[in-house]
XYZ file of C-alpha atoms in Angstrom:
633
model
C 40.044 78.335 59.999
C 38.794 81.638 58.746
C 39.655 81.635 54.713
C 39.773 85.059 52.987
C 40.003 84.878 48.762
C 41.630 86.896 46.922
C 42.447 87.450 43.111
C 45.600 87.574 42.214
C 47.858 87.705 38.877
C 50.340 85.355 37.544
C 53.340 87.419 39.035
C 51.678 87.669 42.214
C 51.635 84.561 42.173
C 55.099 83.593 41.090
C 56.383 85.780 44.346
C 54.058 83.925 46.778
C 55.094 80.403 45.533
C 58.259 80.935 46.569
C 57.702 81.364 50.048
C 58.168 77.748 50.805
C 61.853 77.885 49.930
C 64.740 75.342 50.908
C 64.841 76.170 54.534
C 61.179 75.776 55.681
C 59.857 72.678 56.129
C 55.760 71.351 55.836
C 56.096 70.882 59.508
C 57.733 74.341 60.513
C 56.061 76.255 62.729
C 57.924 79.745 61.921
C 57.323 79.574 57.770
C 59.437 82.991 57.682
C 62.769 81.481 58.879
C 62.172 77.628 59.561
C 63.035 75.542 62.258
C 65.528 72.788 62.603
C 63.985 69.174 61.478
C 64.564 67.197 64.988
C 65.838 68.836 68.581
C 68.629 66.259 67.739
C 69.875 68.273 64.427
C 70.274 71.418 66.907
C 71.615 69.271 69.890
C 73.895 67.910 67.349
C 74.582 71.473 66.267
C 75.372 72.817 69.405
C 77.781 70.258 70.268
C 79.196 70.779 67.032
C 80.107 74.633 67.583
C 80.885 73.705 71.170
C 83.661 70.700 70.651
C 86.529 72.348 68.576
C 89.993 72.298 67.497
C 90.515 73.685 70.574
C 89.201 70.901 72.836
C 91.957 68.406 71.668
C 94.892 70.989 70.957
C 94.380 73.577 73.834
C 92.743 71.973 76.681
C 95.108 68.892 77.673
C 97.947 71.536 77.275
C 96.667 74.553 79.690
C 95.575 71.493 82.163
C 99.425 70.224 82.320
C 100.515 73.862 82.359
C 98.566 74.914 85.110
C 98.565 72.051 87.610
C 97.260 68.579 86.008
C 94.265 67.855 88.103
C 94.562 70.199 89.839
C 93.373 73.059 87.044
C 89.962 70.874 87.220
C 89.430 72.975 90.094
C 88.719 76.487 88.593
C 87.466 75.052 85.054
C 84.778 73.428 86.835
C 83.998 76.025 88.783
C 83.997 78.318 85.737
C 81.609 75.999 83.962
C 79.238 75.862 86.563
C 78.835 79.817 87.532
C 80.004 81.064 84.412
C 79.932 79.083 81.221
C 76.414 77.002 82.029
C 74.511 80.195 82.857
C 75.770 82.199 80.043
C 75.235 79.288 77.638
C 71.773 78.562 78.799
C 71.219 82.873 78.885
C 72.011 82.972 75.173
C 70.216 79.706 73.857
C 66.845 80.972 75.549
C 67.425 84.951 74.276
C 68.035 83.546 70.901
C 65.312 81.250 70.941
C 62.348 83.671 72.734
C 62.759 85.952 70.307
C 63.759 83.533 67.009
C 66.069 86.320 66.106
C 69.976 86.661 65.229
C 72.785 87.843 67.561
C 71.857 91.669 66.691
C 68.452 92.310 65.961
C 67.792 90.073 68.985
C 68.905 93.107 71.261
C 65.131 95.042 70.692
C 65.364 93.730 74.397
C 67.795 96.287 75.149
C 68.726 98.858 72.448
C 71.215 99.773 73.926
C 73.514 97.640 74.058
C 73.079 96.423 70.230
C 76.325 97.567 69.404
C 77.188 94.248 71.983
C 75.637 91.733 68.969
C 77.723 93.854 65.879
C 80.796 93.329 68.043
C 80.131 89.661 68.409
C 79.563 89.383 64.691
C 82.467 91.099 63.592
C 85.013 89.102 65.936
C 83.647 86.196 64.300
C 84.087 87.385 60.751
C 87.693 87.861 61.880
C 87.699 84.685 63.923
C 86.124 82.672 60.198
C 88.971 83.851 58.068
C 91.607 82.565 60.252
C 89.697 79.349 61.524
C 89.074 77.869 57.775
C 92.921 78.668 57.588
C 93.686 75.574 60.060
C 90.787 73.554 58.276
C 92.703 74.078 55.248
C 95.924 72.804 56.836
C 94.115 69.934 58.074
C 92.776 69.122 54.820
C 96.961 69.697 53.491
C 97.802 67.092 56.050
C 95.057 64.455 55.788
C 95.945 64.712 51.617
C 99.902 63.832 52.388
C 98.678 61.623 55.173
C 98.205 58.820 51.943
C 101.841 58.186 51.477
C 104.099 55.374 52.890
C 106.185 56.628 54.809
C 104.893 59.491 55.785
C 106.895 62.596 54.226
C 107.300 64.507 58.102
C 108.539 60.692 59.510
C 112.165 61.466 58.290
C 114.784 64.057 56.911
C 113.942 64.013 53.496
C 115.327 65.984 50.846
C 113.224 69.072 51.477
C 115.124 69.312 54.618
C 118.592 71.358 55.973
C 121.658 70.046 57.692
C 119.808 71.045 61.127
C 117.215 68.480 60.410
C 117.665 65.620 62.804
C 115.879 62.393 64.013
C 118.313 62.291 67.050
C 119.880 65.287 69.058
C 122.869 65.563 67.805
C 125.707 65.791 70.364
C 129.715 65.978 70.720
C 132.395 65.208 73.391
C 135.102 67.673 73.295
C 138.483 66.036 73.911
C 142.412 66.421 74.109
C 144.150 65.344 70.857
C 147.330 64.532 71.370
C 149.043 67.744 70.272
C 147.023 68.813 73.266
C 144.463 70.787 71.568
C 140.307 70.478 72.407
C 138.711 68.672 69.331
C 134.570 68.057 69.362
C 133.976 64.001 68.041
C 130.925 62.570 67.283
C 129.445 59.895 68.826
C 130.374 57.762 65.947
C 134.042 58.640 66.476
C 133.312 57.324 70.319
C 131.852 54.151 69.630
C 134.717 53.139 66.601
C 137.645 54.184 69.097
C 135.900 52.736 72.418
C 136.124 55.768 73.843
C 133.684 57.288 76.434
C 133.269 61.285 76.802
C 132.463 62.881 80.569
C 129.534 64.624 81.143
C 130.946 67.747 81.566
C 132.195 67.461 78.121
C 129.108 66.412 76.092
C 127.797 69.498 73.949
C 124.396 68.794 72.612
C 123.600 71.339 69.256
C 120.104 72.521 68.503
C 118.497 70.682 66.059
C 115.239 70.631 63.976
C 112.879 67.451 63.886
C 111.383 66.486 60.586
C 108.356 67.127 61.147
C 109.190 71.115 62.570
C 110.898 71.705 59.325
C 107.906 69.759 57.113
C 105.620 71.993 58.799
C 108.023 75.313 57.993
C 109.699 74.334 55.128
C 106.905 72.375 52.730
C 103.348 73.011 54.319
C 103.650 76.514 55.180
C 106.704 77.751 53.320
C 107.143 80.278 56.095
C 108.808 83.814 55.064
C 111.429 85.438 57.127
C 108.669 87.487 58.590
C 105.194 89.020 59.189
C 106.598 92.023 56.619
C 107.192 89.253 53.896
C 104.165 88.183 52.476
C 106.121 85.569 49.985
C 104.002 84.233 46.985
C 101.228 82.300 46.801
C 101.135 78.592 48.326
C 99.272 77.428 45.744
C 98.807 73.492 47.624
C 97.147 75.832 50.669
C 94.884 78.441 48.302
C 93.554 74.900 46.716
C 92.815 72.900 50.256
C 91.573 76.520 51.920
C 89.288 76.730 48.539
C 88.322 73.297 49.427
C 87.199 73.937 52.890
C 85.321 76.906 52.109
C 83.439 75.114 49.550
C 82.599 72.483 52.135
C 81.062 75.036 53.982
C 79.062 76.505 51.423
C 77.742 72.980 50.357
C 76.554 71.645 53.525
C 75.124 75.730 54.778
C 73.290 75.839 51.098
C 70.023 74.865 52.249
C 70.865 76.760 55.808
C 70.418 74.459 58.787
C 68.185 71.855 56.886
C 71.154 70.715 55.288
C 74.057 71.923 57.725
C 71.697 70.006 60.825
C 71.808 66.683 58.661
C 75.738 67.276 57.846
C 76.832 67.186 61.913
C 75.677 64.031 62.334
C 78.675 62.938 61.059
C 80.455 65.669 61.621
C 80.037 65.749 65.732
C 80.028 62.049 66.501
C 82.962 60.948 63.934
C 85.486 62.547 66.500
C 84.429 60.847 69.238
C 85.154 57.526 67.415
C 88.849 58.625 66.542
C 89.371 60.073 69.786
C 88.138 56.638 71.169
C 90.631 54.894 68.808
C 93.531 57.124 69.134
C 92.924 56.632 73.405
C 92.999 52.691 73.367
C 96.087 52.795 70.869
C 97.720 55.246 73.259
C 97.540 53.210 75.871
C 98.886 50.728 74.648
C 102.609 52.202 73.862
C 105.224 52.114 75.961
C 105.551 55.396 78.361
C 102.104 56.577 77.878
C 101.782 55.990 81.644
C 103.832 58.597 82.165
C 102.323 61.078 79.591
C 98.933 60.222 81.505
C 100.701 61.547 84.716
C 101.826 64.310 83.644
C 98.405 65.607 81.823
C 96.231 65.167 85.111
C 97.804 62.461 87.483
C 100.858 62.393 90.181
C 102.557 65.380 88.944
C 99.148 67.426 89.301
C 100.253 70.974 91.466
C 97.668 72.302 93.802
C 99.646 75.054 94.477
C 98.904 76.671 90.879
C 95.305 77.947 92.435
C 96.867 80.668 93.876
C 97.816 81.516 90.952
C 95.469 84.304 88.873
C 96.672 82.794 85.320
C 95.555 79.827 86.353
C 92.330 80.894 86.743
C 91.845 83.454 83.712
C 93.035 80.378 82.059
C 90.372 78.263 82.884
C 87.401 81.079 82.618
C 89.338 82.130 78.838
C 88.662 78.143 77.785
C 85.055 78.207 79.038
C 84.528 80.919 77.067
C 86.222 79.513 73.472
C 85.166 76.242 74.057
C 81.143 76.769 74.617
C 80.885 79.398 72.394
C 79.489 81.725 74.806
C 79.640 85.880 74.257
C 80.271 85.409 70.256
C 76.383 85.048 69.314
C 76.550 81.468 67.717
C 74.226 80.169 70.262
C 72.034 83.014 69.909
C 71.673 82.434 65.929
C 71.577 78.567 66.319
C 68.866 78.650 69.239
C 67.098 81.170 66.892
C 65.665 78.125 64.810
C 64.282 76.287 67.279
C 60.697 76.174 68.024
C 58.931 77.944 70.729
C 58.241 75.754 73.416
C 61.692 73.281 73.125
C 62.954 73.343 76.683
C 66.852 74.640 76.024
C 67.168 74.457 79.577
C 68.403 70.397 79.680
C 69.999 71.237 75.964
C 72.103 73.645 77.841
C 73.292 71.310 80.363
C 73.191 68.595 78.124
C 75.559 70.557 75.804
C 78.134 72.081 78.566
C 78.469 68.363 80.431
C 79.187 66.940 76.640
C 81.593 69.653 75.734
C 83.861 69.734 79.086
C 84.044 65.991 79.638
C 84.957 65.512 75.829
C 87.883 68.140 76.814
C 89.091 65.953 79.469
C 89.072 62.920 77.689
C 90.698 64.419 74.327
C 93.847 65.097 76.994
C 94.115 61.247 77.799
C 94.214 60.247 73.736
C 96.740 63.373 72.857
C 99.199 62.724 76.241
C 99.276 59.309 75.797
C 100.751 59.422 72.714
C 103.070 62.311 73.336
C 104.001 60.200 77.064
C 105.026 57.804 73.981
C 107.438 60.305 71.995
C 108.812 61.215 74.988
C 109.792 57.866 75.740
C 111.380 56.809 73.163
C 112.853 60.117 72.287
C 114.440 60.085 75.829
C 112.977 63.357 76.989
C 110.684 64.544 79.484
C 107.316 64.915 78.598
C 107.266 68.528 79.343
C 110.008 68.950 76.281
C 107.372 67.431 73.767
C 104.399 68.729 75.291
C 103.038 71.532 72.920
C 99.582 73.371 72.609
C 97.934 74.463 68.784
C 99.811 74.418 65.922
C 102.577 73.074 67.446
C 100.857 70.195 68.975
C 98.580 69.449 65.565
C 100.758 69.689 63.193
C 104.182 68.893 64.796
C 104.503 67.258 68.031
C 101.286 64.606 67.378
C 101.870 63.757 63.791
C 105.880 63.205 64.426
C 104.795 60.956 67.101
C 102.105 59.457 65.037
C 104.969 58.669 62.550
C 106.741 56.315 64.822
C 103.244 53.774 65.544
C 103.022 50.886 63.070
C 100.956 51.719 59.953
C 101.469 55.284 60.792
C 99.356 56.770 57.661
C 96.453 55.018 58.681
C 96.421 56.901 62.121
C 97.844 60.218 60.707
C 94.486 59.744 58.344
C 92.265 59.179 61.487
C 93.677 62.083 63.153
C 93.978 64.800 60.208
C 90.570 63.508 59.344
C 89.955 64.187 62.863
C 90.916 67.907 63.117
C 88.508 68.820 59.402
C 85.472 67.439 61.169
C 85.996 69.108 64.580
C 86.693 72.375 62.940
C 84.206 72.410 60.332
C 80.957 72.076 62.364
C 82.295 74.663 64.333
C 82.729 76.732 61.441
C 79.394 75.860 60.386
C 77.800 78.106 63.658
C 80.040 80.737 62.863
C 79.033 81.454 59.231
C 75.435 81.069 60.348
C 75.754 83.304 62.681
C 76.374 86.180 59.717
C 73.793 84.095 57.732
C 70.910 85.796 60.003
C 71.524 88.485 59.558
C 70.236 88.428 55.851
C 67.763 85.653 56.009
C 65.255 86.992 54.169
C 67.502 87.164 50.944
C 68.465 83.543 51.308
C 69.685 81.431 54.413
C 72.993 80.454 52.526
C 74.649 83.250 51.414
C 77.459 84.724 52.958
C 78.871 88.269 52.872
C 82.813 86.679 50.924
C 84.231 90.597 51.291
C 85.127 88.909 54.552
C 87.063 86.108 52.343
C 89.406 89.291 50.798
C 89.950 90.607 53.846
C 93.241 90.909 55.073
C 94.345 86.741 56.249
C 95.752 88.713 59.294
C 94.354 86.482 62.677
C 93.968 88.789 65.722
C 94.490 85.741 67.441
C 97.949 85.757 66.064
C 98.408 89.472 67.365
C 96.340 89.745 70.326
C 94.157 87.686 72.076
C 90.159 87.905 71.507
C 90.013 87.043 74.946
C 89.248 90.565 76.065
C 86.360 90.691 73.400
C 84.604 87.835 74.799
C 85.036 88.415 78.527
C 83.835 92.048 78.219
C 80.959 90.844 75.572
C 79.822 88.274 78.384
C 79.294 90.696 81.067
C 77.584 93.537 78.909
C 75.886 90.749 77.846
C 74.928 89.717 81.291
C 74.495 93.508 82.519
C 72.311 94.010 79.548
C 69.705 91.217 79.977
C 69.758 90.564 83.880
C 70.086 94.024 85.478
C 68.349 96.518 82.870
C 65.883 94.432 80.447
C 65.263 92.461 83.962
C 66.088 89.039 85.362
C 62.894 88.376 86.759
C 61.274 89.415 83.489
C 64.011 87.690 81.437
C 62.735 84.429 83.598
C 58.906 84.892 82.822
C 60.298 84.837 79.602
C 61.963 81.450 80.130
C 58.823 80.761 81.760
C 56.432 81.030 78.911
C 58.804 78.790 76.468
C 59.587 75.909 78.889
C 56.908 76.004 81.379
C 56.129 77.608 85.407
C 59.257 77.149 87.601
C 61.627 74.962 85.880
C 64.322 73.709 88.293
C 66.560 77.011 86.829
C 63.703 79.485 87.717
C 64.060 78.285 91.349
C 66.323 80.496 93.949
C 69.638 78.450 93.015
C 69.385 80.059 89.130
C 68.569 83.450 90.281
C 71.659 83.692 92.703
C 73.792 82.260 90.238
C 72.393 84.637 87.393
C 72.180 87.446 89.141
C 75.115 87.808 91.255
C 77.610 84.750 91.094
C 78.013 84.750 87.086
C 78.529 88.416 87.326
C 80.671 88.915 89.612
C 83.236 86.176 88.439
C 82.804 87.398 85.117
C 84.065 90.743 86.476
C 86.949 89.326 88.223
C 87.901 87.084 85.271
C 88.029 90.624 83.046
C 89.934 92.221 85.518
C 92.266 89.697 85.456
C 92.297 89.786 81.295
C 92.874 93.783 81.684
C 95.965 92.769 84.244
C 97.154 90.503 81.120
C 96.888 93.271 79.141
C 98.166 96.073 80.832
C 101.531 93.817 81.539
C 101.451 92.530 77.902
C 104.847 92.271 75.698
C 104.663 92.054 72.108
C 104.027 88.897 70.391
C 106.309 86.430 68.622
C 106.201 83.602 66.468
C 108.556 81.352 68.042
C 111.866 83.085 67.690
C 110.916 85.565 65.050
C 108.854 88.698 66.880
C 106.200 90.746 65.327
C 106.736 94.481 63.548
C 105.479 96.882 65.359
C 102.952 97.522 62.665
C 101.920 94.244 63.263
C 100.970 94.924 66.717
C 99.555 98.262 65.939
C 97.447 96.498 63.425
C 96.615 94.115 66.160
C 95.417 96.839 68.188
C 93.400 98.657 65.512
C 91.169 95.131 64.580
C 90.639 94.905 68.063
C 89.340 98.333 68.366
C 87.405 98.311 65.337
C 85.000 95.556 66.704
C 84.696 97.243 70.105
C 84.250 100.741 68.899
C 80.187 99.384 67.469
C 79.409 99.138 71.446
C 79.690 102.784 72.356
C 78.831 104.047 68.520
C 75.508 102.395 68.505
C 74.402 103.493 72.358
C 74.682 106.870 70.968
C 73.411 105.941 67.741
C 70.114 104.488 69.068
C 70.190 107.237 71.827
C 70.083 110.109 69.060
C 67.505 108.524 66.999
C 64.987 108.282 70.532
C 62.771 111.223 71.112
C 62.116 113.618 74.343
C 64.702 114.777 77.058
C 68.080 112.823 77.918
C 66.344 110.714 80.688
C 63.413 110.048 78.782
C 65.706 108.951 75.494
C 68.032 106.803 78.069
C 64.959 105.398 79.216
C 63.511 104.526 75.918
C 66.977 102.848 74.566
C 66.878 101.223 78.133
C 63.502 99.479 77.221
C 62.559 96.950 74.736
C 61.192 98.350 71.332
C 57.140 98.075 70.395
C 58.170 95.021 68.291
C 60.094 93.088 70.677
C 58.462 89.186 71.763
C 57.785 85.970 70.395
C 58.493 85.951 66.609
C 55.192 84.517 66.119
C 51.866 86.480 66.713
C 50.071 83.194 68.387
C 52.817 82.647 71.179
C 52.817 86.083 72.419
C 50.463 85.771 74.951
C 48.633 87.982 77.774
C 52.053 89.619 78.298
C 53.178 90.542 75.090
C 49.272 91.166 73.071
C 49.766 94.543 72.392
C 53.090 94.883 70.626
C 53.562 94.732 67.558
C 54.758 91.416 66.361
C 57.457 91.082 63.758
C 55.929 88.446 61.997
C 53.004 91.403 61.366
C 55.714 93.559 60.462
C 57.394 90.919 57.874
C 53.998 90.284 56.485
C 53.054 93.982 55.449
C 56.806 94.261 54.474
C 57.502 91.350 52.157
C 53.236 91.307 50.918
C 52.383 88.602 53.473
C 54.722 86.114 51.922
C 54.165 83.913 55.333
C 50.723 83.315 54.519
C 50.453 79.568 52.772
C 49.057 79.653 49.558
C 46.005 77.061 48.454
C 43.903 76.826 45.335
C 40.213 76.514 44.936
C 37.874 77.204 41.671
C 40.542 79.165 39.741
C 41.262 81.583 42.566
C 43.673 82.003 45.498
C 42.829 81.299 48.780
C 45.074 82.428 51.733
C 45.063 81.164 54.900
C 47.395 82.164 58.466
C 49.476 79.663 59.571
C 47.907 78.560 62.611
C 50.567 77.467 65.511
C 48.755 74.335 66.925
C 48.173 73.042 63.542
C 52.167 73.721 63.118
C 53.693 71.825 66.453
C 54.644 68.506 66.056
């Protein structure tokens, strides 16, 4: 190894010894931005940002809705031409190139405005997100009391508050007027009331009014902000700050953190399934969630199938550029290609077997609240944090599993939360991994989720994306790529990848964002159960989504300005990859990328070669370039 010295003073000095900071490792082979510790801490990872809240609160409840088994039709079809491509596409463009979700887009300038978007959806998407993680923790704190304080009308509670649906048989007197009794009034006069005469009132269970009335403290509407909750500003504190800890040494800490926090909910969901089981009508639930009452006849429906392409999408994390930062960390040469797969498989079958723990339960509540299952059956909030925790109250030693499950919820949303902060972490690395931009934090707590649907944003962010790297920056070349990280015709690279990368993924990405513009274009204004939205609110819903699609077009012509020569020869330059664009790392650029310029080169003149490890020898400094064979372990 060539050695050049040099002399240097003490602050020199002082600069260069902090180059081996918190998040690089001895055994890293990128010393500007580190690497994760094991291929498990990023598999881990992955399945981490993959398997969310919406796995065990959204899935079982659009598979009931849209034909039981049945709806296993499209969402594996959707994983398989769709979501698995995509997935692998962004864990191999993130990890060629060891670059975030927007500077990774040298490939193709432009369509950089496609990784801002991403970034800014997720800002949105992080406010909103550590909002239920707060709840959870709200719920898994007032989980420790026997019994538990949603189990019963308590006296937080109104006179519509009711364990039992409260009905009333209208009869003659005998003046001859109609009078409404009470079944009390029945039973102590042996009477019995006619069908046609029973009048059932709406009621409110306990744990519908808990959820209202004590956890959320719900105003009369969006245009009544009410005061602050201070129980929720304390657990949403909380969350953050268990963000913040286990991102404070960036993925060295965060990749040791989901090792508990990605296999923990397997062993609850485990749990929660053999209890469920075991309770009287969860047969029934089971049959309702993906057995006899399964509808094949829903295919033909389009919803049915935006529905299954829009959970794809959410649930792997595709089109938002988590992958893309996560992969960014790996090393060169790990072969993402059976992560990918590993990953997707993990992710879709946990989905399916989340739905046999949460119907179970709710076949349960059904049971023995005489109702049909499809009364009790309820998807996010309402299925979280009223329908599963009121049936949770009924079990025996009901805090114990109301613990389990709340506990539950905080770790499956808070690795997930974990890939979206990092995702905005990359994009100031070189300041420090773990800080994060908390103007976000003020922002307005105002989920476009709760307005409008981000389902447009990541449909039409999948197929720019898949425009933008397949048919102008090149499939073929995009391969070679693969190619030079995971070795000469992996089973991918073969004629089966290239037909589904090229034209199937496409095209029913097209067809699933037509079918999102059809939504759209036929789309009625919110509501939050009864209560519907201003129109400001909607407006305002409108606006956020604009905001983070208006960086697409602004940055084309951004990038397009700042090129040089004629209109085809500037459309042609933001068309191309820029001088620096490769391998992060000089050594693994090989014969086909030699003569760019590498952005390690560029980081090195920048930042005074602060890559360069520093050894000492007879009073002076002696520098030496990382060598990557020496680095690979």
């Amino acid at each position: 190894m060539q050695r050049i010295i040099i002399k240097v003073d003490f602050f020199f000095l002082k600069d260069k010894t902090d180059v081996q900071n918190s998040h690089v490792g001895t055994t890293d082979e990128n010393l500007d931005r580190g690497n994760w510790s094991s291929n498990t801490d990023y598999l881990l990872s992955l399945i981490g940002c993959a398997v969310g809240l919406g796995n065990v609160w959204r899935f079982p409840y659009l598979a009931y809705k849209n034909g039981g088994g049945a709806f296993l039709i499209p969402y594996t079809i959707m994983l398989a031409f769709a979501g698995l491509p995509l997935f692998f596409l962004e864990c191999s463009f993130g990890q060629f190139a060891s670059l975030g979700p927007v500077s990774v887009w040298k490939a193709v300038p432009i369509m950089q405005g496609v990784g801002v978007t991403m970034v800014l959806v997720s800002s949105l998407v992080a406010i909103y997100y550590n909002c239920i993680i707060g709840y959870s923790i709200y719920y898994l704190f007032a989980s420790f009391q026997f019994p538990l304080p949603w189990s019963d009308c308590f006296e937080w509670s109104d006179e519509n508050c009711s364990t039992q649906p409260k009905e009333y048989c209208n009869i003659t007197s005998a003046n001859g007027s109609f009078v409404l009794v009470n079944s009390t009034w029945l039973n102590d006069n042996n009477a019995t009331c006619e069908g046609s005469n029973i009048f059932s009132i709406s009621v409110q269970r306990p744990s519908e009014q808990y959820w209202d009335k004590v956890a959320l403290r719900r105003s009369s509407g969006l245009d009544e902000s009410g005061g602050v909750i201070w129980h929720l500003a304390l657990c949403l504190l909380l969350a953050w700050i268990i963000v913040v800890a286990a991102l404070f040494k960036g993925i060295k800490s965060s990749g040791k953190v989901v090792y508990f926090t990605a296999i923990f909910p397997y062993v609850v969901l485990i749990i929660l399934l053999i209890r469920g089981v075991t309770l009287e009508g969860a047969r029934e639930g089971i049959e309702y969630y993906i057995g006899t009452h399964s509808d094949i006849s829903k295919l033909s429906d389009a919803e049915v199938w935006k529905d299954a392409a829009t959970q794809i999408f959410f649930s792997l994390g595709t089109a938002c550029g988590g992958l893309v930062a996560l992969s960014s960390y790996n090393k060169f040469n790990n072969n993402c290609y059976s992560d990918a797969i590993v990953v997707c498989v993990t992710n879709c079958a946990t989905s399916v077997f989340a739905g046999f723990a949460i119907f179970s339960v709710l076949g349960h509540i059904a049971y023995i609240s005489h109702k049909p299952v499809s009364e009790v059956a309820q998807s996010g909030f309402g299925l979280a944090f009223i329908a599963y925790p009121e049936a949770l109250s009924k079990l025996p030693i009901s805090p114990l599993w109301s613990i389990l499950f709340f506990f539950m919820l905080l770790t499956l949303g808070i690795d997930s939360q974990f890939a979206i902060i990092e995702k905005q972490v990359t994009l100031n690395w070189s300041k420090r991994m773990w800080m994060y931009d908390w103007s976000v934090c003020r922002s307005v707590c105002l989920s476009i989720k709760n307005v409008l649907s981000t389902s447009l944003i990541h449909h039409g962010s999948a197929v720019l994306e898949l425009v933008g790297i397949i048919y102008i920056y090149g499939g073929n070349r995009f391969i070679e790529d693969i190619e030079m990280m995971i070795g000469k015709k992996n089973c991918y690279s073969g004629c089966g990848g290239e037909l589904a990368g090229f034209f199937i993924s496409p095209c029913l990405l097209m067809v699933s964002t037509i079918i999102l513009v059809w939504s759209l274009v036929t789309f009625s204004a919110p509501s939050y159960g009864p209560i519907p939205y201003p129109i400001w609110g909607t407006v305002l819903g409108w606006f956020m989504l604009a905001f983070c699609i208006i960086w697409i077009p602004i940055f084309a012509g951004f990038n397009f300005a700042k090129a040089k020569g004629g209109i085809l020869e500037r459309f042609r330059q933001i068309c191309s990859p820029t001088p620096d664009w490769g391998p992060y790392l000089e050594c693994h650029r090989g014969e086909r990328y030699k003569n760019q310029e590498s952005p390690q080169t560029i980081q090195q003149s920048k930042q005074n070669e602060n890559d360069l490890s520093i050894v000492y020898a007879n009073d002076m400094l002696m520098i030496s370039s990382p060598n990557c064979d020496q680095m690979r372990v």
